[in-house]
Tab-separated table of C-alpha atoms in Angstrom:
chain	number	residue	atom	x	y	z
A	170	MET	CA	-43.412	34.044	222.663
A	171	SER	CA	-42.670	37.683	223.104
A	172	THR	CA	-41.661	40.003	220.282
A	173	THR	CA	-39.789	43.279	220.605
A	174	THR	CA	-40.822	46.297	218.597
A	175	PRO	CA	-37.867	48.182	217.069
A	176	ALA	CA	-37.423	51.660	218.463
A	177	ARG	CA	-38.836	54.362	216.217
A	178	ARG	CA	-36.098	56.308	214.443
A	179	ARG	CA	-36.141	59.968	215.359
A	180	TYR	CA	-35.171	62.953	213.241
A	181	ASP	CA	-32.329	63.782	215.652
A	182	ASP	CA	-30.722	60.356	215.055
A	183	ASP	CA	-29.514	61.504	211.609
A	184	LEU	CA	-27.785	64.598	212.996
A	185	PRO	CA	-24.146	64.745	214.185
A	186	ALA	CA	-23.531	64.006	217.866
A	187	GLY	CA	-24.080	67.052	220.040
A	188	HIS	CA	-26.023	68.899	217.370
A	189	HIS	CA	-29.534	69.858	218.452
A	190	PRO	CA	-31.248	72.468	216.247
A	191	SER	CA	-33.375	75.005	218.041
A	192	LYS	CA	-37.114	75.271	217.565
A	193	LEU	CA	-36.651	78.581	215.728
A	194	SER	CA	-34.177	76.978	213.319
A	195	ARG	CA	-36.573	74.129	212.555
A	196	THR	CA	-39.431	76.570	212.031
A	197	LEU	CA	-37.385	78.633	209.584
A	198	VAL	CA	-36.272	75.542	207.662
A	199	TRP	CA	-39.802	74.150	207.397
A	200	THR	CA	-41.172	77.563	206.393
A	201	GLY	CA	-38.567	77.864	203.666
A	202	LEU	CA	-39.288	74.357	202.376
A	203	VAL	CA	-43.045	74.961	202.306
A	204	LEU	CA	-42.619	78.273	200.446
A	205	PHE	CA	-40.281	76.613	197.943
A	206	LEU	CA	-42.800	73.786	197.455
A	207	ILE	CA	-45.634	76.267	196.824
A	208	TYR	CA	-43.457	78.270	194.414
A	209	SER	CA	-42.500	75.107	192.486
A	210	VAL	CA	-45.867	73.370	192.349
A	211	SER	CA	-48.207	76.352	191.819
A	212	PRO	CA	-47.502	76.858	188.074
A	213	ILE	CA	-47.957	73.125	187.354
A	214	TRP	CA	-51.165	73.050	189.407
A	215	PHE	CA	-52.481	76.104	187.516
A	216	LEU	CA	-51.744	74.432	184.161
A	217	ILE	CA	-53.440	71.174	185.205
A	218	VAL	CA	-56.545	72.959	186.513
A	219	SER	CA	-56.775	75.328	183.534
A	220	ALA	CA	-56.374	72.504	181.017
A	221	THR	CA	-59.679	70.996	182.209
A	222	LYS	CA	-61.727	74.192	181.629
A	223	ASN	CA	-63.423	75.579	178.563
A	224	GLN	CA	-62.715	79.085	177.287
A	225	ARG	CA	-65.476	80.730	179.353
A	226	ASP	CA	-64.530	79.053	182.659
A	227	LEU	CA	-60.880	79.875	182.034
A	228	TYR	CA	-61.620	83.567	182.654
A	229	THR	CA	-64.644	83.457	184.956
A	230	SER	CA	-63.809	80.695	187.492
A	231	ASN	CA	-61.198	80.379	190.237
A	232	GLY	CA	-57.806	79.983	188.577
A	233	LEU	CA	-56.574	77.473	191.160
A	234	TRP	CA	-59.607	75.179	191.283
A	235	PHE	CA	-61.628	73.063	188.891
A	236	ALA	CA	-64.853	73.948	187.062
A	237	ASP	CA	-66.668	71.845	184.425
A	238	PHE	CA	-64.428	69.085	183.044
A	239	HIS	CA	-63.489	69.699	179.363
A	240	LEU	CA	-59.996	68.171	179.215
A	241	PHE	CA	-60.750	65.672	176.441
A	242	ASP	CA	-62.533	68.305	174.322
A	243	ASN	CA	-59.553	70.632	174.740
A	244	ALA	CA	-57.124	67.848	173.789
A	245	ARG	CA	-59.192	67.023	170.680
A	246	GLN	CA	-59.132	70.672	169.613
A	247	LEU	CA	-55.386	70.831	170.252
A	248	PHE	CA	-54.574	67.890	167.986
A	249	THR	CA	-57.020	68.857	165.214
A	250	TYR	CA	-56.602	72.640	165.062
A	251	HIS	CA	-55.006	73.916	161.830
A	252	ASN	CA	-54.732	70.388	160.384
A	253	GLY	CA	-52.920	69.047	163.433
A	254	ILE	CA	-50.008	71.484	163.256
A	255	PHE	CA	-49.269	70.883	166.956
A	256	LEU	CA	-48.201	67.286	166.248
A	257	ARG	CA	-45.915	68.620	163.525
A	258	TRP	CA	-44.301	71.004	166.010
A	259	MET	CA	-43.867	68.199	168.541
A	260	GLY	CA	-42.243	66.019	165.880
A	261	ASN	CA	-39.909	68.833	164.809
A	262	THR	CA	-38.873	69.501	168.409
A	263	LEU	CA	-38.253	65.808	169.022
A	264	LEU	CA	-36.161	65.532	165.841
A	265	TYR	CA	-34.078	68.624	166.595
A	266	GLY	CA	-33.623	67.578	170.222
A	267	VAL	CA	-32.624	63.947	169.638
A	268	VAL	CA	-30.292	64.477	166.671
A	269	GLY	CA	-28.677	67.618	168.084
A	270	THR	CA	-28.270	66.246	171.597
A	271	VAL	CA	-26.879	62.864	170.538
A	272	GLY	CA	-24.289	64.628	168.356
A	273	MET	CA	-23.485	67.095	171.137
A	274	THR	CA	-23.071	64.325	173.705
A	275	VAL	CA	-20.642	62.343	171.535
A	276	ILE	CA	-18.574	65.414	170.626
A	277	CYS	CA	-18.468	66.924	174.127
A	278	VAL	CA	-17.689	63.637	175.902
A	279	ALA	CA	-14.843	62.948	173.455
A	280	CYS	CA	-13.472	66.480	173.912
A	281	GLY	CA	-13.738	66.300	177.698
A	282	TYR	CA	-12.050	62.896	177.730
A	283	ALA	CA	-9.197	64.197	175.538
A	284	LEU	CA	-8.665	67.277	177.727
A	285	ALA	CA	-8.606	65.132	180.868
A	286	MET	CA	-6.454	62.219	179.644
A	287	TYR	CA	-3.920	63.777	177.259
A	288	ARG	CA	-1.138	66.284	177.940
A	289	PHE	CA	-0.325	68.539	174.987
A	290	ARG	CA	0.986	72.050	174.343
A	291	GLY	CA	-1.662	74.764	174.719
A	292	ARG	CA	-3.985	72.573	176.788
A	293	GLY	CA	-4.319	75.221	179.517
A	294	VAL	CA	-4.993	78.016	177.005
A	295	LEU	CA	-7.587	75.868	175.243
A	296	MET	CA	-9.324	75.118	178.535
A	297	GLY	CA	-9.333	78.832	179.392
A	298	CYS	CA	-10.933	79.651	176.039
A	299	ILE	CA	-13.614	76.999	176.633
A	300	ILE	CA	-14.453	78.403	180.076
A	301	ALA	CA	-14.498	81.966	178.744
A	302	SER	CA	-16.751	81.015	175.822
A	303	PHE	CA	-19.636	79.767	177.938
A	304	LEU	CA	-19.549	82.989	179.938
A	305	ILE	CA	-20.496	84.987	176.799
A	306	PRO	CA	-24.284	85.612	176.551
A	307	GLY	CA	-25.743	83.712	173.621
A	308	ALA	CA	-27.696	86.757	172.426
A	309	LEU	CA	-24.406	88.497	171.512
A	310	LEU	CA	-23.658	85.735	169.003
A	311	THR	CA	-26.990	86.012	167.189
A	312	ILE	CA	-25.939	88.395	164.411
A	313	PRO	CA	-22.570	86.674	163.671
A	314	SER	CA	-24.346	83.306	163.698
A	315	PHE	CA	-27.057	84.551	161.344
A	316	LEU	CA	-24.444	85.904	158.885
A	317	LEU	CA	-22.511	82.628	159.051
A	318	TYR	CA	-25.593	80.458	158.510
A	319	THR	CA	-26.652	82.692	155.604
A	320	ARG	CA	-23.328	82.057	153.871
A	321	LEU	CA	-23.744	78.337	154.569
A	322	HIS	CA	-27.321	78.463	153.158
A	323	ILE	CA	-28.844	76.721	156.183
A	324	VAL	CA	-31.129	79.536	157.401
A	325	ASP	CA	-34.777	78.363	157.506
A	326	THR	CA	-33.652	74.729	157.479
A	327	PRO	CA	-33.505	72.225	160.371
A	328	TRP	CA	-29.698	72.344	160.223
A	329	ALA	CA	-29.769	75.917	161.558
A	330	ILE	CA	-31.106	74.454	164.816
A	331	ILE	CA	-29.351	71.081	164.879
A	332	VAL	CA	-25.761	71.995	163.929
A	333	PRO	CA	-25.207	74.757	166.556
A	334	HIS	CA	-26.474	72.364	169.200
A	335	PHE	CA	-23.569	69.996	168.457
A	336	PHE	CA	-21.163	72.340	170.246
A	337	SER	CA	-21.516	73.226	173.927
A	338	ALA	CA	-18.572	74.657	175.854
A	339	PHE	CA	-20.216	74.003	179.217
A	340	SER	CA	-20.802	70.334	178.348
A	341	VAL	CA	-17.130	69.965	177.349
A	342	TYR	CA	-16.096	71.407	180.696
A	343	LEU	CA	-18.532	69.112	182.524
A	344	ALA	CA	-17.234	66.057	180.636
A	345	LYS	CA	-13.625	67.006	181.358
A	346	VAL	CA	-14.254	67.357	185.101
A	347	TYR	CA	-16.183	64.075	185.200
A	348	ALA	CA	-13.507	62.200	183.206
A	349	GLU	CA	-10.798	63.332	185.633
A	350	GLY	CA	-12.654	61.641	188.487
A	351	ALA	CA	-14.159	58.623	186.730
A	352	VAL	CA	-11.403	57.381	184.399
A	353	PRO	CA	-8.212	56.144	186.149
A	354	PRO	CA	-5.095	56.962	184.059
A	355	GLU	CA	-3.541	53.653	185.195
A	356	LEU	CA	-6.377	51.753	183.493
A	357	ILE	CA	-5.788	53.658	180.256
A	358	GLU	CA	-2.055	52.902	180.388
A	359	ALA	CA	-2.763	49.207	181.011
A	360	ALA	CA	-5.007	49.064	177.954
A	361	ARG	CA	-2.317	50.705	175.834
A	362	VAL	CA	0.272	48.200	177.090
A	363	ASP	CA	-2.091	45.407	176.005
A	364	GLY	CA	-2.056	46.856	172.489
A	365	ALA	CA	-5.383	48.719	172.392
A	366	GLY	CA	-5.510	51.781	170.141
A	367	GLU	CA	-6.669	55.198	171.320
A	368	TYR	CA	-10.131	54.937	169.698
A	369	ARG	CA	-10.672	51.486	171.209
A	370	VAL	CA	-9.540	52.702	174.630
A	371	PHE	CA	-12.011	55.578	174.451
A	372	PHE	CA	-15.047	53.631	173.268
A	373	THR	CA	-14.501	50.483	175.376
A	374	ILE	CA	-13.155	52.033	178.589
A	375	GLY	CA	-13.431	55.808	178.732
A	376	ALA	CA	-16.955	56.169	177.335
A	377	ARG	CA	-18.291	53.339	179.514
A	378	LEU	CA	-16.834	54.780	182.699
A	379	MET	CA	-18.342	58.168	181.780
A	380	THR	CA	-21.880	56.817	181.346
A	381	THR	CA	-23.360	58.801	184.230
A	382	GLY	CA	-21.692	62.021	183.095
A	383	SER	CA	-22.795	61.384	179.505
A	384	ALA	CA	-26.383	60.819	180.658
A	385	THR	CA	-26.306	64.122	182.561
A	386	ILE	CA	-24.926	65.962	179.524
A	387	PHE	CA	-27.570	64.375	177.281
A	388	LEU	CA	-30.438	65.270	179.608
A	389	LEU	CA	-29.306	68.876	180.099
A	390	GLY	CA	-28.785	69.253	176.360
A	391	PHE	CA	-32.146	67.737	175.458
A	392	VAL	CA	-34.034	69.906	177.931
A	393	GLY	CA	-32.225	72.979	176.614
A	394	SER	CA	-33.042	72.045	173.020
A	395	TRP	CA	-36.680	71.251	173.855
A	396	ASN	CA	-37.204	74.602	175.577
A	397	SER	CA	-35.170	76.667	173.083
A	398	PHE	CA	-37.078	79.609	171.709
A	399	PHE	CA	-34.731	82.361	170.543
A	400	GLY	CA	-32.833	80.251	167.992
A	401	PRO	CA	-35.935	78.899	166.195
A	402	LEU	CA	-37.475	82.412	166.275
A	403	VAL	CA	-34.462	83.893	164.468
A	404	PHE	CA	-33.473	81.100	162.078
A	405	LEU	CA	-36.775	79.469	161.089
A	406	ARG	CA	-39.418	81.095	158.888
A	407	GLY	CA	-42.106	78.622	157.844
A	408	GLU	CA	-44.456	77.306	160.534
A	409	GLN	CA	-44.003	73.751	159.242
A	410	LYS	CA	-40.426	73.845	160.633
A	411	TRP	CA	-41.215	75.512	163.975
A	412	THR	CA	-40.617	73.969	167.377
A	413	VAL	CA	-43.441	73.508	169.863
A	414	MET	CA	-42.347	76.485	171.991
A	415	LEU	CA	-42.305	78.814	168.992
A	416	GLY	CA	-45.643	77.446	167.821
A	417	LEU	CA	-47.338	77.998	171.195
A	418	TYR	CA	-45.931	81.528	171.245
A	419	SER	CA	-47.476	82.202	167.838
A	420	TRP	CA	-50.866	81.029	169.170
A	421	LEU	CA	-50.583	83.502	172.039
A	422	ASN	CA	-50.056	86.297	169.502
A	423	VAL	CA	-53.330	85.325	167.816
A	424	LYS	CA	-55.130	86.700	170.867
A	425	VAL	CA	-53.320	90.019	170.449
A	426	ASP	CA	-53.722	90.369	166.707
A	427	GLN	CA	-57.226	88.946	166.262
A	428	SER	CA	-60.446	88.459	168.175
A	429	TYR	CA	-60.000	84.649	168.230
A	430	ASP	CA	-58.495	83.483	171.532
A	431	LEU	CA	-56.270	80.383	171.579
A	432	THR	CA	-55.155	80.664	175.210
A	433	GLY	CA	-56.932	77.405	176.120
A	434	LEU	CA	-55.037	75.510	173.409
A	435	VAL	CA	-51.758	77.052	174.593
A	436	ILE	CA	-52.389	75.789	178.138
A	437	VAL	CA	-53.248	72.265	177.004
A	438	GLY	CA	-50.298	72.320	174.599
A	439	SER	CA	-47.979	73.329	177.440
A	440	ILE	CA	-49.123	70.324	179.476
A	441	VAL	CA	-48.632	67.940	176.538
A	442	SER	CA	-45.195	69.403	175.761
A	443	LEU	CA	-44.036	68.518	179.285
A	444	ILE	CA	-44.699	64.793	178.818
A	445	PRO	CA	-41.502	63.937	176.833
A	446	ILE	CA	-39.312	65.772	179.344
A	447	VAL	CA	-40.877	63.977	182.308
A	448	ALA	CA	-40.643	60.601	180.538
A	449	LEU	CA	-36.969	61.185	179.711
A	450	MET	CA	-36.212	62.206	183.289
A	451	LEU	CA	-37.837	59.049	184.677
A	452	ALA	CA	-36.146	56.810	182.085
A	453	MET	CA	-32.665	58.127	182.881
A	454	GLN	CA	-32.901	57.815	186.651
A	455	ARG	CA	-31.165	54.435	186.584
A	456	TYR	CA	-27.996	56.002	185.155
A	457	TRP	CA	-27.681	58.394	188.099
A	458	ARG	CA	-28.555	55.608	190.524
A	459	SER	CA	-25.778	53.417	189.095
A	460	GLY	CA	-23.375	56.353	189.231
A	461	ILE	CA	-24.122	56.982	192.897
A	462	THR	CA	-23.663	53.281	193.664
A	463	LEU	CA	-20.329	53.239	191.823
A	464	GLY	CA	-19.179	56.295	193.756
A	465	SER	CA	-20.052	54.690	197.089
A	466	LEU	CA	-18.089	51.540	196.160
A	467	LYS	CA	-15.040	53.657	195.353
């Protein structure tokens, strides 16, 4: 009994008919991809290698290759230094990120849905104001925000970080654009004819059809909250309320102000602080996969 081996699929099979890239074009593309890969991976590789070294090897050995393995000793020092303040900073960052981002996602998805599904006077002006607002640099709003939070008595409290995160003009715009493509107006009208109220239509139809867009808004918001530095630096005073980014920055200043060097702890802390972001990214992949599948079915 003879068996036939399927022909090996070539790279050119995926290209449009009649399109044959030159050798120079391929070389340029591959060179660009390799340079981009080196640029993207080098900082992570440096952190991983440096996290395994002690303080002496950190300055005397090759920065891109391993020396004596001290990763577990470094991790123990990280979690026990200053009565375990690093865990406190991780907990604060997780609290600010989850509460602020969940609130922001609900508010922005509802606003985007309303702007996409309802016609009302001033809708165009409101949309223009939203687009213009996320073009303003955030640093320009620092002083007005600080004066406002002072009058509200929330400076040096977690609310100074959580409440501003509830409102994101860019996320509203993203939700509005996604709702226009994902929520059919005919389906909304059919639900209304069947007697469903506006809140029920939103939560049972609109919000479900916007799951992929909501997941994207949540992830972008959580990453932004996790990496935020300027807001906690301005609005938080006590180190017990700091975020992990602000805390690691304070440890870097120890090297400048004193003879004690905490650079090794900062490197290990940077690696540990990446774990929640990576875990969240992997956990939310299924939402984008389902969104792509839904788009192909349409």
